Amino acid sequence: AASDVYKRQVHGDQNMDTGVKATISLLIHASVLKPCPKLGQALGPLGLNMMAFCKDFNEQTKHIRPDVPMRVKLWAFNNRTYKFILKPPPTAWFLKRVTGTAKGGDKSYIYNGMISVKHIYQIAKIKQQIDPDHKNIPLECIMSMIMGQARSMGYLVGKFAPRPEPVYIKTKGIRQTQFKRI
């Protein structure tokens, strides 16, 4: 879990008025962050104390399950201090959890599963409550964004979409699983 630190992007800002050295976006699993090489590569060049960041991050995410990937936006200042905010997991993670699939589709025309509008609504509520970028966006707009992403990942969105029942088909002694379309 601690090795799942992904450095998304670094924006250098040498503006002396703000004192911001860089802005980093990270994807880190909640409450289990430990010093690791990937985290060192992200924070080391900025001169930040990795142990202090780990303690602060784990303290803020101790109420969240350890398997939840949290997005973190971190600002590193010139005086070797930092400030960070937590954002909810990526929308794709929510959609995969709801549908029970390991990954989304490569092509939107391939059927990967179904998701109900109720689940879309619940994901939108979580994003609106936790994500500072979505605080002032109407819930309908957030739902529209999530439905668009669900469709692009190959999920069917409907009023009621239970999990599809597996249908087993034997072909030349090999058991293949396909899903019924409802």
PDB file of C-alpha atoms in Angstrom:
ATOM      1  CA  ALA A   1       0.000   0.000   0.000  1.00  0.00           C
ATOM      2  CA  ALA A   2       2.813   2.400   0.812  1.00  0.00           C
ATOM      3  CA  SER A   3       4.438   1.672  -2.539  1.00  0.00           C
ATOM      4  CA  ASP A   4       1.300   2.930  -4.309  1.00  0.00           C
ATOM      5  CA  VAL A   5       2.404   6.550  -4.326  1.00  0.00           C
ATOM      6  CA  TYR A   6       1.920   8.043  -7.756  1.00  0.00           C
ATOM      7  CA  LYS A   7       3.338  11.410  -8.655  1.00  0.00           C
ATOM      8  CA  ARG A   8       0.900  12.990 -11.055  1.00  0.00           C
ATOM      9  CA  GLN A   9       2.304  16.390 -11.921  1.00  0.00           C
ATOM     10  CA  VAL A  10       4.658  19.062 -10.674  1.00  0.00           C
ATOM     11  CA  HIS A  11       4.178  22.724 -11.434  1.00  0.00           C
ATOM     12  CA  GLY A  12       7.158  24.885 -10.581  1.00  0.00           C
ATOM     13  CA  ASP A  13       6.372  28.399  -9.384  1.00  0.00           C
ATOM     14  CA  GLN A  14       9.338  30.491  -8.380  1.00  0.00           C
ATOM     15  CA  ASN A  15       7.129  33.466  -7.503  1.00  0.00           C
ATOM     16  CA  MET A  16       8.737  35.150  -4.491  1.00  0.00           C
ATOM     17  CA  ASP A  17       5.487  36.849  -3.465  1.00  0.00           C
ATOM     18  CA  THR A  18       3.730  33.566  -2.708  1.00  0.00           C
ATOM     19  CA  GLY A  19       6.826  31.591  -1.766  1.00  0.00           C
ATOM     20  CA  VAL A  20       5.453  28.474  -3.472  1.00  0.00           C
ATOM     21  CA  LYS A  21       8.238  26.291  -4.823  1.00  0.00           C
ATOM     22  CA  ALA A  22       5.994  23.666  -6.470  1.00  0.00           C
ATOM     23  CA  THR A  23       2.533  22.144  -6.525  1.00  0.00           C
ATOM     24  CA  ILE A  24       2.305  18.343  -6.599  1.00  0.00           C
ATOM     25  CA  SER A  25      -0.659  16.045  -7.116  1.00  0.00           C
ATOM     26  CA  LEU A  26      -0.325  12.594  -5.533  1.00  0.00           C
ATOM     27  CA  LEU A  27      -2.465   9.456  -5.324  1.00  0.00           C
ATOM     28  CA  ILE A  28      -1.871   7.724  -1.976  1.00  0.00           C
ATOM     29  CA  HIS A  29      -3.706   4.976  -0.077  1.00  0.00           C
ATOM     30  CA  ALA A  30      -5.321   6.326   3.075  1.00  0.00           C
ATOM     31  CA  SER A  31      -3.898   5.881   6.606  1.00  0.00           C
ATOM     32  CA  VAL A  32      -1.055   3.503   5.684  1.00  0.00           C
ATOM     33  CA  LEU A  33       1.549   5.841   4.217  1.00  0.00           C
ATOM     34  CA  LYS A  34       5.138   4.966   5.105  1.00  0.00           C
ATOM     35  CA  PRO A  35       8.375   6.424   3.768  1.00  0.00           C
ATOM     36  CA  CYS A  36       9.190   4.727   0.479  1.00  0.00           C
ATOM     37  CA  PRO A  37      11.343   5.454  -2.577  1.00  0.00           C
ATOM     38  CA  LYS A  38       8.467   6.783  -4.705  1.00  0.00           C
ATOM     39  CA  LEU A  39       7.456   9.235  -1.993  1.00  0.00           C
ATOM     40  CA  GLY A  40      11.095  10.236  -1.591  1.00  0.00           C
ATOM     41  CA  GLN A  41      11.323  10.950  -5.309  1.00  0.00           C
ATOM     42  CA  ALA A  42       8.270  13.190  -5.074  1.00  0.00           C
ATOM     43  CA  LEU A  43       9.166  15.108  -1.894  1.00  0.00           C
ATOM     44  CA  GLY A  44      12.973  14.909  -1.802  1.00  0.00           C
ATOM     45  CA  PRO A  45      13.785  17.423  -4.558  1.00  0.00           C
ATOM     46  CA  LEU A  46      11.546  19.943  -2.809  1.00  0.00           C
ATOM     47  CA  GLY A  47      13.402  19.565   0.487  1.00  0.00           C
ATOM     48  CA  LEU A  48      10.356  18.351   2.427  1.00  0.00           C
ATOM     49  CA  ASN A  49      10.537  16.105   5.480  1.00  0.00           C
ATOM     50  CA  MET A  50       9.058  12.789   4.373  1.00  0.00           C
ATOM     51  CA  MET A  51       8.352  11.493   7.915  1.00  0.00           C
ATOM     52  CA  ALA A  52       6.486  14.664   8.880  1.00  0.00           C
ATOM     53  CA  PHE A  53       4.322  14.404   5.760  1.00  0.00           C
ATOM     54  CA  CYS A  54       3.600  10.709   6.441  1.00  0.00           C
ATOM     55  CA  LYS A  55       2.504  11.486  10.009  1.00  0.00           C
ATOM     56  CA  ASP A  56       0.313  14.411   8.944  1.00  0.00           C
ATOM     57  CA  PHE A  57      -1.281  12.439   6.113  1.00  0.00           C
ATOM     58  CA  ASN A  58      -1.957   9.364   8.253  1.00  0.00           C
ATOM     59  CA  GLU A  59      -3.446  11.558  10.992  1.00  0.00           C
ATOM     60  CA  GLN A  60      -5.878  13.195   8.574  1.00  0.00           C
ATOM     61  CA  THR A  61      -6.874   9.892   6.942  1.00  0.00           C
ATOM     62  CA  LYS A  62      -7.048   7.625  10.006  1.00  0.00           C
ATOM     63  CA  HIS A  63     -10.864   7.451   9.761  1.00  0.00           C
ATOM     64  CA  ILE A  64     -10.720   6.183   6.143  1.00  0.00           C
ATOM     65  CA  ARG A  65     -10.249   2.532   5.150  1.00  0.00           C
ATOM     66  CA  PRO A  66      -6.650   1.692   4.125  1.00  0.00           C
ATOM     67  CA  ASP A  67      -7.591   0.400   0.654  1.00  0.00           C
ATOM     68  CA  VAL A  68      -9.029   3.750  -0.456  1.00  0.00           C
ATOM     69  CA  PRO A  69      -6.738   5.757  -2.770  1.00  0.00           C
ATOM     70  CA  MET A  70      -6.878   9.441  -1.838  1.00  0.00           C
ATOM     71  CA  ARG A  71      -5.889  12.247  -4.158  1.00  0.00           C
ATOM     72  CA  VAL A  72      -3.627  14.791  -2.471  1.00  0.00           C
ATOM     73  CA  LYS A  73      -2.720  18.265  -3.669  1.00  0.00           C
ATOM     74  CA  LEU A  74       0.468  19.461  -1.973  1.00  0.00           C
ATOM     75  CA  TRP A  75       2.052  22.904  -2.070  1.00  0.00           C
ATOM     76  CA  ALA A  76       5.755  23.073  -1.209  1.00  0.00           C
ATOM     77  CA  PHE A  77       6.987  26.459  -0.044  1.00  0.00           C
ATOM     78  CA  ASN A  78      10.457  27.974  -0.316  1.00  0.00           C
ATOM     79  CA  ASN A  79      11.027  27.739   3.465  1.00  0.00           C
ATOM     80  CA  ARG A  80      10.713  23.894   3.298  1.00  0.00           C
ATOM     81  CA  THR A  81       7.190  23.803   4.699  1.00  0.00           C
ATOM     82  CA  TYR A  82       4.158  22.385   2.970  1.00  0.00           C
ATOM     83  CA  LYS A  83       0.394  22.487   2.916  1.00  0.00           C
ATOM     84  CA  PHE A  84      -1.873  19.813   1.483  1.00  0.00           C
ATOM     85  CA  ILE A  85      -5.544  19.129   0.925  1.00  0.00           C
ATOM     86  CA  LEU A  86      -7.258  15.774   0.547  1.00  0.00           C
ATOM     87  CA  LYS A  87      -9.588  14.996  -2.312  1.00  0.00           C
ATOM     88  CA  PRO A  88     -11.810  11.936  -2.767  1.00  0.00           C
ATOM     89  CA  PRO A  89     -10.701   8.925  -4.811  1.00  0.00           C
ATOM     90  CA  PRO A  90     -10.901   9.131  -8.600  1.00  0.00           C
ATOM     91  CA  THR A  91     -14.352   8.602 -10.097  1.00  0.00           C
ATOM     92  CA  ALA A  92     -13.142   5.491 -11.929  1.00  0.00           C
ATOM     93  CA  TRP A  93     -12.319   3.885  -8.557  1.00  0.00           C
ATOM     94  CA  PHE A  94     -15.883   4.503  -7.330  1.00  0.00           C
ATOM     95  CA  LEU A  95     -17.388   3.104 -10.534  1.00  0.00           C
ATOM     96  CA  LYS A  96     -15.246  -0.038 -10.413  1.00  0.00           C
ATOM     97  CA  ARG A  97     -16.179  -0.597  -6.752  1.00  0.00           C
ATOM     98  CA  VAL A  98     -19.910  -0.215  -7.419  1.00  0.00           C
ATOM     99  CA  THR A  99     -19.937  -2.517 -10.440  1.00  0.00           C
ATOM    100  CA  GLY A 100     -17.530  -5.054  -8.966  1.00  0.00           C
ATOM    101  CA  THR A 101     -15.236  -5.039 -11.988  1.00  0.00           C
ATOM    102  CA  ALA A 102     -11.455  -5.014 -11.887  1.00  0.00           C
ATOM    103  CA  LYS A 103     -11.080  -2.452 -14.650  1.00  0.00           C
ATOM    104  CA  GLY A 104     -13.118  -0.319 -16.997  1.00  0.00           C
ATOM    105  CA  GLY A 105     -13.343  -0.978 -20.693  1.00  0.00           C
ATOM    106  CA  ASP A 106     -10.829   0.060 -23.281  1.00  0.00           C
ATOM    107  CA  LYS A 107     -13.603   0.929 -25.700  1.00  0.00           C
ATOM    108  CA  SER A 108     -16.943   2.493 -24.828  1.00  0.00           C
ATOM    109  CA  TYR A 109     -18.910   0.179 -27.132  1.00  0.00           C
ATOM    110  CA  ILE A 110     -17.842  -2.942 -25.198  1.00  0.00           C
ATOM    111  CA  TYR A 111     -20.272  -3.819 -22.416  1.00  0.00           C
ATOM    112  CA  ASN A 112     -18.566  -4.052 -18.994  1.00  0.00           C
ATOM    113  CA  GLY A 113     -21.412  -3.850 -16.513  1.00  0.00           C
ATOM    114  CA  MET A 114     -24.338  -1.834 -15.301  1.00  0.00           C
ATOM    115  CA  ILE A 115     -24.701   0.967 -12.780  1.00  0.00           C
ATOM    116  CA  SER A 116     -27.862   2.555 -11.438  1.00  0.00           C
ATOM    117  CA  VAL A 117     -28.644   6.248 -11.199  1.00  0.00           C
ATOM    118  CA  LYS A 118     -28.915   5.749  -7.421  1.00  0.00           C
ATOM    119  CA  HIS A 119     -25.231   4.783  -7.280  1.00  0.00           C
ATOM    120  CA  ILE A 120     -24.300   7.728  -9.512  1.00  0.00           C
ATOM    121  CA  TYR A 121     -26.193  10.009  -7.105  1.00  0.00           C
ATOM    122  CA  GLN A 122     -24.340   8.586  -4.090  1.00  0.00           C
ATOM    123  CA  ILE A 123     -20.947   9.041  -5.771  1.00  0.00           C
ATOM    124  CA  ALA A 124     -21.885  12.616  -6.704  1.00  0.00           C
ATOM    125  CA  LYS A 125     -22.891  13.392  -3.092  1.00  0.00           C
ATOM    126  CA  ILE A 126     -19.538  12.091  -1.804  1.00  0.00           C
ATOM    127  CA  LYS A 127     -17.623  14.122  -4.376  1.00  0.00           C
ATOM    128  CA  GLN A 128     -19.620  17.268  -3.589  1.00  0.00           C
ATOM    129  CA  GLN A 129     -19.076  16.913   0.171  1.00  0.00           C
ATOM    130  CA  ILE A 130     -15.364  16.042   0.150  1.00  0.00           C
ATOM    131  CA  ASP A 131     -13.858  17.567  -2.991  1.00  0.00           C
ATOM    132  CA  PRO A 132     -13.168  21.303  -2.657  1.00  0.00           C
ATOM    133  CA  ASP A 133     -13.302  21.645  -6.451  1.00  0.00           C
ATOM    134  CA  HIS A 134     -16.931  20.417  -6.499  1.00  0.00           C
ATOM    135  CA  LYS A 135     -18.339  22.369  -3.512  1.00  0.00           C
ATOM    136  CA  ASN A 136     -20.158  24.992  -5.613  1.00  0.00           C
ATOM    137  CA  ILE A 137     -21.101  22.801  -8.568  1.00  0.00           C
ATOM    138  CA  PRO A 138     -24.756  21.672  -8.711  1.00  0.00           C
ATOM    139  CA  LEU A 139     -25.336  17.995  -7.978  1.00  0.00           C
ATOM    140  CA  GLU A 140     -26.956  17.433 -11.387  1.00  0.00           C
ATOM    141  CA  CYS A 141     -23.779  18.616 -13.142  1.00  0.00           C
ATOM    142  CA  ILE A 142     -21.595  16.315 -11.052  1.00  0.00           C
ATOM    143  CA  MET A 143     -23.944  13.414 -11.836  1.00  0.00           C
ATOM    144  CA  SER A 144     -23.742  14.257 -15.541  1.00  0.00           C
ATOM    145  CA  MET A 145     -19.921  14.160 -15.415  1.00  0.00           C
ATOM    146  CA  ILE A 146     -19.958  10.797 -13.597  1.00  0.00           C
ATOM    147  CA  MET A 147     -22.492   9.318 -16.067  1.00  0.00           C
ATOM    148  CA  GLY A 148     -20.304  10.424 -18.969  1.00  0.00           C
ATOM    149  CA  GLN A 149     -17.276   8.757 -17.440  1.00  0.00           C
ATOM    150  CA  ALA A 150     -19.294   5.605 -16.704  1.00  0.00           C
ATOM    151  CA  ARG A 151     -20.409   5.409 -20.343  1.00  0.00           C
ATOM    152  CA  SER A 152     -16.857   5.940 -21.587  1.00  0.00           C
ATOM    153  CA  MET A 153     -15.712   3.073 -19.335  1.00  0.00           C
ATOM    154  CA  GLY A 154     -18.324   0.787 -20.912  1.00  0.00           C
ATOM    155  CA  TYR A 155     -20.937   0.762 -18.137  1.00  0.00           C
ATOM    156  CA  LEU A 156     -24.639   0.988 -18.891  1.00  0.00           C
ATOM    157  CA  VAL A 157     -26.431   3.592 -16.781  1.00  0.00           C
ATOM    158  CA  GLY A 158     -30.087   2.971 -15.985  1.00  0.00           C
ATOM    159  CA  LYS A 159     -32.844   3.506 -13.439  1.00  0.00           C
ATOM    160  CA  PHE A 160     -32.341   0.104 -11.911  1.00  0.00           C
ATOM    161  CA  ALA A 161     -29.251  -1.868 -12.712  1.00  0.00           C
ATOM    162  CA  PRO A 162     -28.612  -4.879 -10.501  1.00  0.00           C
ATOM    163  CA  ARG A 163     -25.386  -6.783 -10.868  1.00  0.00           C
ATOM    164  CA  PRO A 164     -25.596  -9.055 -13.879  1.00  0.00           C
ATOM    165  CA  GLU A 165     -25.967 -12.758 -13.172  1.00  0.00           C
ATOM    166  CA  PRO A 166     -23.134 -14.895 -14.540  1.00  0.00           C
ATOM    167  CA  VAL A 167     -24.069 -17.444 -17.190  1.00  0.00           C
ATOM    168  CA  TYR A 168     -21.676 -20.349 -17.596  1.00  0.00           C
ATOM    169  CA  ILE A 169     -21.118 -21.725 -21.074  1.00  0.00           C
ATOM    170  CA  LYS A 170     -19.023 -24.832 -21.715  1.00  0.00           C
ATOM    171  CA  THR A 171     -17.008 -24.760 -24.907  1.00  0.00           C
ATOM    172  CA  LYS A 172     -14.669 -27.650 -25.673  1.00  0.00           C
ATOM    173  CA  GLY A 173     -14.200 -28.440 -22.002  1.00  0.00           C
ATOM    174  CA  ILE A 174     -13.316 -24.825 -21.082  1.00  0.00           C
ATOM    175  CA  ARG A 175     -15.689 -22.992 -18.802  1.00  0.00           C
ATOM    176  CA  GLN A 176     -16.307 -19.428 -19.984  1.00  0.00           C
ATOM    177  CA  THR A 177     -18.257 -16.771 -18.131  1.00  0.00           C
ATOM    178  CA  GLN A 178     -20.522 -14.331 -19.877  1.00  0.00           C
ATOM    179  CA  PHE A 179     -23.084 -11.942 -18.469  1.00  0.00           C
ATOM    180  CA  LYS A 180     -26.770 -11.701 -19.241  1.00  0.00           C
ATOM    181  CA  ARG A 181     -27.944  -8.384 -20.597  1.00  0.00           C
ATOM    182  CA  ILE A 182     -30.914  -7.095 -18.672  1.00  0.00           C
TER     183      ILE A 182
END
